[in-house]
Amino acid sequence: MADTILSIENLSKKYQGKVALNSTNLKIKNGEFVALVGQSGGGKSTLLRLIAGLEPMTSGTISQNNQLIHGINSNTRVMFQDDRLLPWKTVRENITFKKPKNSETAEVVNQLLERVELQGFADAYPASLSGGQRQRVALARALFVNPEILLLDEPLGALDALTRSKMQKLILDLWQERKMTVILVTHDVHEATKMANRIYVVKNNKIEATFENPLAYPRTDATCTNLSTTILNKIIDQD
Ligand SMILES: Nc1ncnc2c1ncn2[C@@H]1O[C@H](COP(=O)(O)OP(=O)(O)OP(=O)(O)O)[C@@H](O)[C@H]1O
Ligand SMILES: [Mg+2]
């Protein structure tokens, strides 16, 4: 398929002989926003880590733009539930990390900080920020390199409901502005139906069901409720 950005075939991962991901197939088109939901231990984070190239796969293939992924996948960035900011570095240094600092990168950081509503925080240290502010720095850091695919592993799990709702909107806005592809792992099925155009249920260490969600953005809570119920039933289904 011409506009397929990510193609995963027969992907498996074992840890000390124990299956974490079993012969998984997945195709994602450029610019999609998909979500992975499912019970704890199902293999969602494993799948994200393999896409990011943070761990070797046991068998199978992952291709991005028809290129096989080996080792770290520099066209992706992952954002986790904990912000993973370096406490001894400022906000700006956390965002630029390995990049040389010059006036051009400084301007990119300023624009990103403005976009995540943290203008004026460039020289602050993580300890002086709230949890929600730290996650916004983590988001800016992930976007700094302009990844083709943004991988989100429960990035909003530790936030209060209001902050979470604002972050959902920010992520959706940035996705539309930047035309990137997003893969979101979440325990919150309602969040998945609110944000993603397709939802995969990961169960028994593979993708067991796929739900299309072609509603227009932004979605209201009411429009998502029916689909959320169907997906929840699939997750808890004992088959
Ligand atoms: N580094 C590791 N070493 C050994 N086993 C692991 C490792 N990482 C994950 N596993 C195992 O692989 C399986 C899938 O784990 P994974 O973290 O991908 O699940 P998950 O769907 O992300 O769960 P959760 O919703 O709780 O985050 C689990 O059985 C887990 O114990
Ligand atoms: Mg996980």
CSV table of C-alpha atoms and ligand atoms in Angstrom, one decimal:
chain,number,residue,atom,x,y,z
A,1,MET,CA,0.0,0.0,0.0
A,2,ALA,CA,1.5,3.3,-1.1
A,3,ASP,CA,0.7,5.3,2.0
A,4,THR,CA,1.6,2.7,4.5
A,5,ILE,CA,4.1,4.1,6.9
A,6,LEU,CA,4.5,1.1,9.3
A,7,SER,CA,4.3,-2.5,8.3
A,8,ILE,CA,4.7,-5.2,10.9
A,9,GLU,CA,4.8,-8.9,9.9
A,10,ASN,CA,4.8,-11.9,12.2
A,11,LEU,CA,6.4,-10.0,15.0
A,12,SER,CA,7.2,-12.0,18.1
A,13,LYS,CA,9.1,-11.2,21.3
A,14,LYS,CA,10.0,-13.6,24.0
A,15,TYR,CA,11.7,-12.8,27.3
A,16,GLN,CA,13.6,-15.7,28.7
A,17,GLY,CA,11.4,-18.0,26.6
A,18,LYS,CA,8.2,-16.5,27.8
A,19,VAL,CA,6.0,-15.0,25.1
A,20,ALA,CA,5.3,-11.2,25.4
A,21,LEU,CA,4.2,-10.7,21.8
A,22,ASN,CA,3.0,-13.5,19.5
A,23,SER,CA,3.2,-13.4,15.7
A,24,THR,CA,1.6,-9.9,15.4
A,25,ASN,CA,0.7,-8.2,12.1
A,26,LEU,CA,-0.1,-4.5,11.8
A,27,LYS,CA,-0.3,-1.9,9.0
A,28,ILE,CA,-0.6,1.8,9.8
A,29,LYS,CA,-1.1,4.5,7.2
A,30,ASN,CA,0.8,7.7,7.2
A,31,GLY,CA,-1.0,10.3,9.3
A,32,GLU,CA,-3.2,7.9,11.2
A,33,PHE,CA,-3.9,8.2,15.0
A,34,VAL,CA,-4.3,4.6,16.3
A,35,ALA,CA,-4.7,3.3,19.8
A,36,LEU,CA,-3.7,0.0,21.5
A,37,VAL,CA,-5.9,-1.0,24.4
A,38,GLY,CA,-6.1,-4.2,26.5
A,39,GLN,CA,-5.4,-5.9,29.7
A,40,SER,CA,-2.2,-5.5,31.7
A,41,GLY,CA,0.6,-7.8,30.4
A,42,GLY,CA,-1.0,-8.1,27.0
A,43,GLY,CA,2.1,-6.9,25.1
A,44,LYS,CA,1.2,-3.2,24.3
A,45,SER,CA,4.4,-1.7,25.7
A,46,THR,CA,6.5,-4.5,24.2
A,47,LEU,CA,5.0,-3.6,20.7
A,48,LEU,CA,5.8,0.1,21.2
A,49,ARG,CA,9.4,-0.7,22.3
A,50,LEU,CA,10.0,-2.9,19.3
A,51,ILE,CA,8.7,-0.2,16.9
A,52,ALA,CA,11.1,2.3,18.6
A,53,GLY,CA,13.9,-0.3,18.3
A,54,LEU,CA,14.6,-0.1,22.0
A,55,GLU,CA,14.8,-3.9,22.2
A,56,PRO,CA,15.5,-6.6,19.6
A,57,MET,CA,12.6,-8.6,18.3
A,58,THR,CA,12.7,-12.4,18.6
A,59,SER,CA,11.3,-12.9,15.0
A,60,GLY,CA,9.4,-11.1,12.3
A,61,THR,CA,9.9,-7.8,10.7
A,62,ILE,CA,9.1,-4.1,11.2
A,63,SER,CA,9.3,-1.7,8.2
A,64,GLN,CA,8.9,2.0,8.2
A,65,ASN,CA,8.6,3.6,4.8
A,66,ASN,CA,9.6,0.2,3.3
A,67,GLN,CA,12.9,0.2,5.3
A,68,LEU,CA,13.5,-2.6,7.7
A,69,ILE,CA,14.0,-1.4,11.2
A,70,HIS,CA,17.3,-2.6,12.9
A,71,GLY,CA,18.4,-1.1,16.2
A,72,ILE,CA,17.2,2.3,17.4
A,73,ASN,CA,14.4,3.7,15.1
A,74,SER,CA,15.4,7.4,14.9
A,75,ASN,CA,12.2,8.3,13.0
A,76,THR,CA,10.2,7.6,16.1
A,77,ARG,CA,10.0,9.1,19.6
A,78,VAL,CA,8.4,7.5,22.7
A,79,MET,CA,6.6,9.4,25.5
A,80,PHE,CA,6.1,7.4,28.7
A,81,GLN,CA,3.8,7.7,31.7
A,82,ASP,CA,6.7,9.1,33.8
A,83,ASP,CA,8.3,12.1,32.2
A,84,ARG,CA,11.9,10.7,32.4
A,85,LEU,CA,13.3,14.2,32.5
A,86,LEU,CA,16.9,14.6,33.7
A,87,PRO,CA,16.7,16.5,37.0
A,88,TRP,CA,20.0,18.2,36.7
A,89,LYS,CA,19.2,19.7,33.3
A,90,THR,CA,17.0,22.7,32.5
A,91,VAL,CA,13.8,22.4,30.5
A,92,ARG,CA,15.7,23.6,27.4
A,93,GLU,CA,18.5,21.1,27.9
A,94,ASN,CA,16.1,18.3,28.5
A,95,ILE,CA,14.4,19.1,25.2
A,96,THR,CA,17.6,19.5,23.1
A,97,PHE,CA,19.5,16.7,24.9
A,98,LYS,CA,21.9,15.5,22.2
A,99,LYS,CA,21.5,18.4,19.7
A,100,PRO,CA,24.2,21.1,19.4
A,101,LYS,CA,22.9,24.4,20.9
A,102,ASN,CA,22.7,27.3,18.5
A,103,SER,CA,20.3,30.1,17.8
A,104,GLU,CA,18.3,28.0,15.4
A,105,THR,CA,17.7,25.2,17.9
A,106,ALA,CA,17.0,27.8,20.6
A,107,GLU,CA,14.2,29.2,18.4
A,108,VAL,CA,12.7,25.8,17.8
A,109,VAL,CA,12.7,25.1,21.5
A,110,ASN,CA,11.0,28.5,22.2
A,111,GLN,CA,8.3,27.8,19.6
A,112,LEU,CA,7.7,24.3,21.1
A,113,LEU,CA,7.5,25.7,24.6
A,114,GLU,CA,5.0,28.3,23.4
A,115,ARG,CA,3.0,25.5,21.7
A,116,VAL,CA,2.8,23.5,24.9
A,117,GLU,CA,2.1,26.7,26.9
A,118,LEU,CA,5.3,26.7,28.8
A,119,GLN,CA,6.8,29.9,27.5
A,120,GLY,CA,9.2,31.4,30.1
A,121,PHE,CA,10.1,27.9,31.5
A,122,ALA,CA,13.1,27.2,29.3
A,123,ASP,CA,15.6,27.7,32.2
A,124,ALA,CA,13.5,26.1,34.9
A,125,TYR,CA,14.5,22.7,36.4
A,126,PRO,CA,12.1,19.8,36.4
A,127,ALA,CA,11.7,19.8,40.2
A,128,SER,CA,10.1,23.2,40.0
A,129,LEU,CA,7.4,22.0,37.6
A,130,SER,CA,4.0,20.3,38.2
A,131,GLY,CA,3.4,16.8,36.9
A,132,GLY,CA,1.3,18.1,34.0
A,133,GLN,CA,4.0,20.7,33.1
A,134,ARG,CA,6.7,18.0,33.2
A,135,GLN,CA,4.6,15.9,30.8
A,136,ARG,CA,4.3,18.8,28.5
A,137,VAL,CA,8.1,19.2,28.5
A,138,ALA,CA,8.3,15.5,27.7
A,139,LEU,CA,6.0,16.0,24.8
A,140,ALA,CA,8.0,19.0,23.5
A,141,ARG,CA,11.2,16.8,23.8
A,142,ALA,CA,9.6,14.0,21.8
A,143,LEU,CA,8.5,16.5,19.1
A,144,PHE,CA,11.9,18.4,19.0
A,145,VAL,CA,13.3,15.9,16.4
A,146,ASN,CA,10.1,16.0,14.3
A,147,PRO,CA,9.5,12.2,14.5
A,148,GLU,CA,7.4,10.6,11.7
A,149,ILE,CA,5.8,8.4,14.3
A,150,LEU,CA,5.0,9.5,17.9
A,151,LEU,CA,4.7,6.6,20.2
A,152,LEU,CA,2.7,7.3,23.4
A,153,ASP,CA,2.8,4.7,26.2
A,154,GLU,CA,0.2,5.8,28.8
A,155,PRO,CA,1.5,9.3,28.7
A,156,LEU,CA,-1.5,10.8,30.5
A,157,GLY,CA,-2.0,8.0,33.1
A,158,ALA,CA,-0.7,9.9,36.1
A,159,LEU,CA,-2.6,13.2,35.4
A,160,ASP,CA,-5.7,14.5,37.0
A,161,ALA,CA,-8.9,14.5,34.9
A,162,LEU,CA,-8.8,18.1,33.8
A,163,THR,CA,-5.1,18.2,33.0
A,164,ARG,CA,-5.6,14.9,31.1
A,165,SER,CA,-8.4,16.3,29.1
A,166,LYS,CA,-6.4,19.4,28.1
A,167,MET,CA,-3.4,17.2,27.2
A,168,GLN,CA,-5.7,15.0,25.0
A,169,LYS,CA,-6.7,18.1,23.1
A,170,LEU,CA,-3.1,19.4,22.8
A,171,ILE,CA,-1.9,16.0,21.4
A,172,LEU,CA,-4.8,15.9,18.9
A,173,ASP,CA,-4.1,19.5,17.8
A,174,LEU,CA,-0.4,18.8,17.4
A,175,TRP,CA,-1.1,15.6,15.5
A,176,GLN,CA,-3.3,17.5,13.0
A,177,GLU,CA,-0.8,20.4,12.7
A,178,ARG,CA,2.2,18.3,12.2
A,179,LYS,CA,0.6,15.5,10.1
A,180,MET,CA,2.5,12.9,12.0
A,181,THR,CA,1.4,9.3,12.8
A,182,VAL,CA,0.5,8.6,16.4
A,183,ILE,CA,0.3,5.2,18.2
A,184,LEU,CA,-1.2,5.7,21.6
A,185,VAL,CA,-1.2,2.9,24.3
A,186,THR,CA,-3.9,3.6,27.0
A,187,HIS,CA,-5.8,1.7,29.6
A,188,ASP,CA,-8.6,4.2,29.2
A,189,VAL,CA,-10.9,2.9,26.4
A,190,HIS,CA,-12.9,6.1,26.4
A,191,GLU,CA,-9.7,8.1,25.8
A,192,ALA,CA,-8.9,5.7,22.9
A,193,THR,CA,-12.3,6.2,21.3
A,194,LYS,CA,-12.0,10.0,21.8
A,195,MET,CA,-8.6,10.3,20.1
A,196,ALA,CA,-8.0,7.4,17.7
A,197,ASN,CA,-9.3,6.7,14.2
A,198,ARG,CA,-8.7,3.0,14.8
A,199,ILE,CA,-8.5,1.0,18.0
A,200,TYR,CA,-6.7,-2.3,18.4
A,201,VAL,CA,-7.4,-4.7,21.3
A,202,VAL,CA,-4.2,-6.4,22.4
A,203,LYS,CA,-5.0,-9.6,24.1
A,204,ASN,CA,-3.2,-12.9,24.8
A,205,ASN,CA,-0.1,-11.2,23.4
A,206,LYS,CA,-1.4,-10.4,20.0
A,207,ILE,CA,-3.9,-8.1,18.3
A,208,GLU,CA,-7.3,-9.8,18.7
A,209,ALA,CA,-9.7,-7.2,17.4
A,210,THR,CA,-9.7,-4.0,15.4
A,211,PHE,CA,-12.3,-1.2,15.6
A,212,GLU,CA,-12.6,1.5,13.0
A,213,ASN,CA,-13.6,4.9,14.5
A,214,PRO,CA,-14.1,7.2,11.5
A,215,LEU,CA,-15.9,10.0,13.4
A,216,ALA,CA,-15.0,13.6,12.8
A,217,TYR,CA,-12.8,15.5,15.3
A,218,PRO,CA,-13.4,16.8,17.9
A,219,ARG,CA,-15.4,14.0,19.4
A,220,THR,CA,-17.9,14.5,22.2
A,221,ASP,CA,-18.1,12.1,25.1
A,222,ALA,CA,-21.6,10.9,23.9
A,223,THR,CA,-20.4,9.8,20.5
A,224,CYS,CA,-17.7,7.6,22.0
A,225,THR,CA,-19.7,5.8,24.6
A,226,ASN,CA,-21.2,3.1,22.4
A,227,LEU,CA,-17.9,2.1,20.9
A,228,SER,CA,-16.2,2.2,24.3
A,229,THR,CA,-18.7,-0.3,25.6
A,230,THR,CA,-18.2,-2.6,22.6
A,231,ILE,CA,-14.4,-2.5,23.0
A,232,LEU,CA,-14.6,-3.0,26.8
A,233,ASN,CA,-16.7,-6.1,26.3
A,234,LYS,CA,-14.0,-7.4,23.9
A,235,ILE,CA,-11.3,-6.8,26.4
A,236,ILE,CA,-13.0,-8.6,29.2
A,237,ASP,CA,-14.4,-11.3,27.0
A,238,GLN,CA,-13.0,-14.7,28.3
A,239,ASP,CA,-12.6,-16.3,24.8
B,1,LIG,N1,12.0,-6.7,30.3
B,1,LIG,C1,11.1,-7.7,30.5
B,1,LIG,N2,11.6,-8.9,31.0
B,1,LIG,C2,10.8,-10.0,31.1
B,1,LIG,N3,9.5,-10.0,30.8
B,1,LIG,C3,9.0,-8.8,30.3
B,1,LIG,C4,9.7,-7.7,30.2
B,1,LIG,N4,8.9,-6.7,29.7
B,1,LIG,C5,7.7,-7.2,29.6
B,1,LIG,N5,7.7,-8.5,30.0
B,1,LIG,C6,6.6,-9.4,29.9
B,1,LIG,O1,6.0,-9.4,28.7
B,1,LIG,C7,4.5,-9.4,28.8
B,1,LIG,C8,4.0,-8.1,28.1
B,1,LIG,O2,4.4,-7.0,28.8
B,1,LIG,P1,4.0,-5.5,28.4
B,1,LIG,O3,4.8,-4.6,29.3
B,1,LIG,O4,4.2,-5.4,26.9
B,1,LIG,O5,2.5,-5.5,28.7
B,1,LIG,P2,1.5,-4.2,28.6
B,1,LIG,O6,0.3,-4.7,27.7
B,1,LIG,O7,2.2,-3.0,28.3
B,1,LIG,O8,0.9,-4.2,30.1
B,1,LIG,P3,0.5,-2.9,31.0
B,1,LIG,O9,-0.9,-2.5,30.5
B,1,LIG,O10,0.5,-3.4,32.4
B,1,LIG,O11,1.5,-1.8,30.8
B,1,LIG,C9,4.2,-9.5,30.2
B,1,LIG,O12,4.0,-10.8,30.6
B,1,LIG,C10,5.5,-9.0,30.9
B,1,LIG,O13,5.7,-9.6,32.2
B,2,MG,MG,2.6,-1.2,29.3
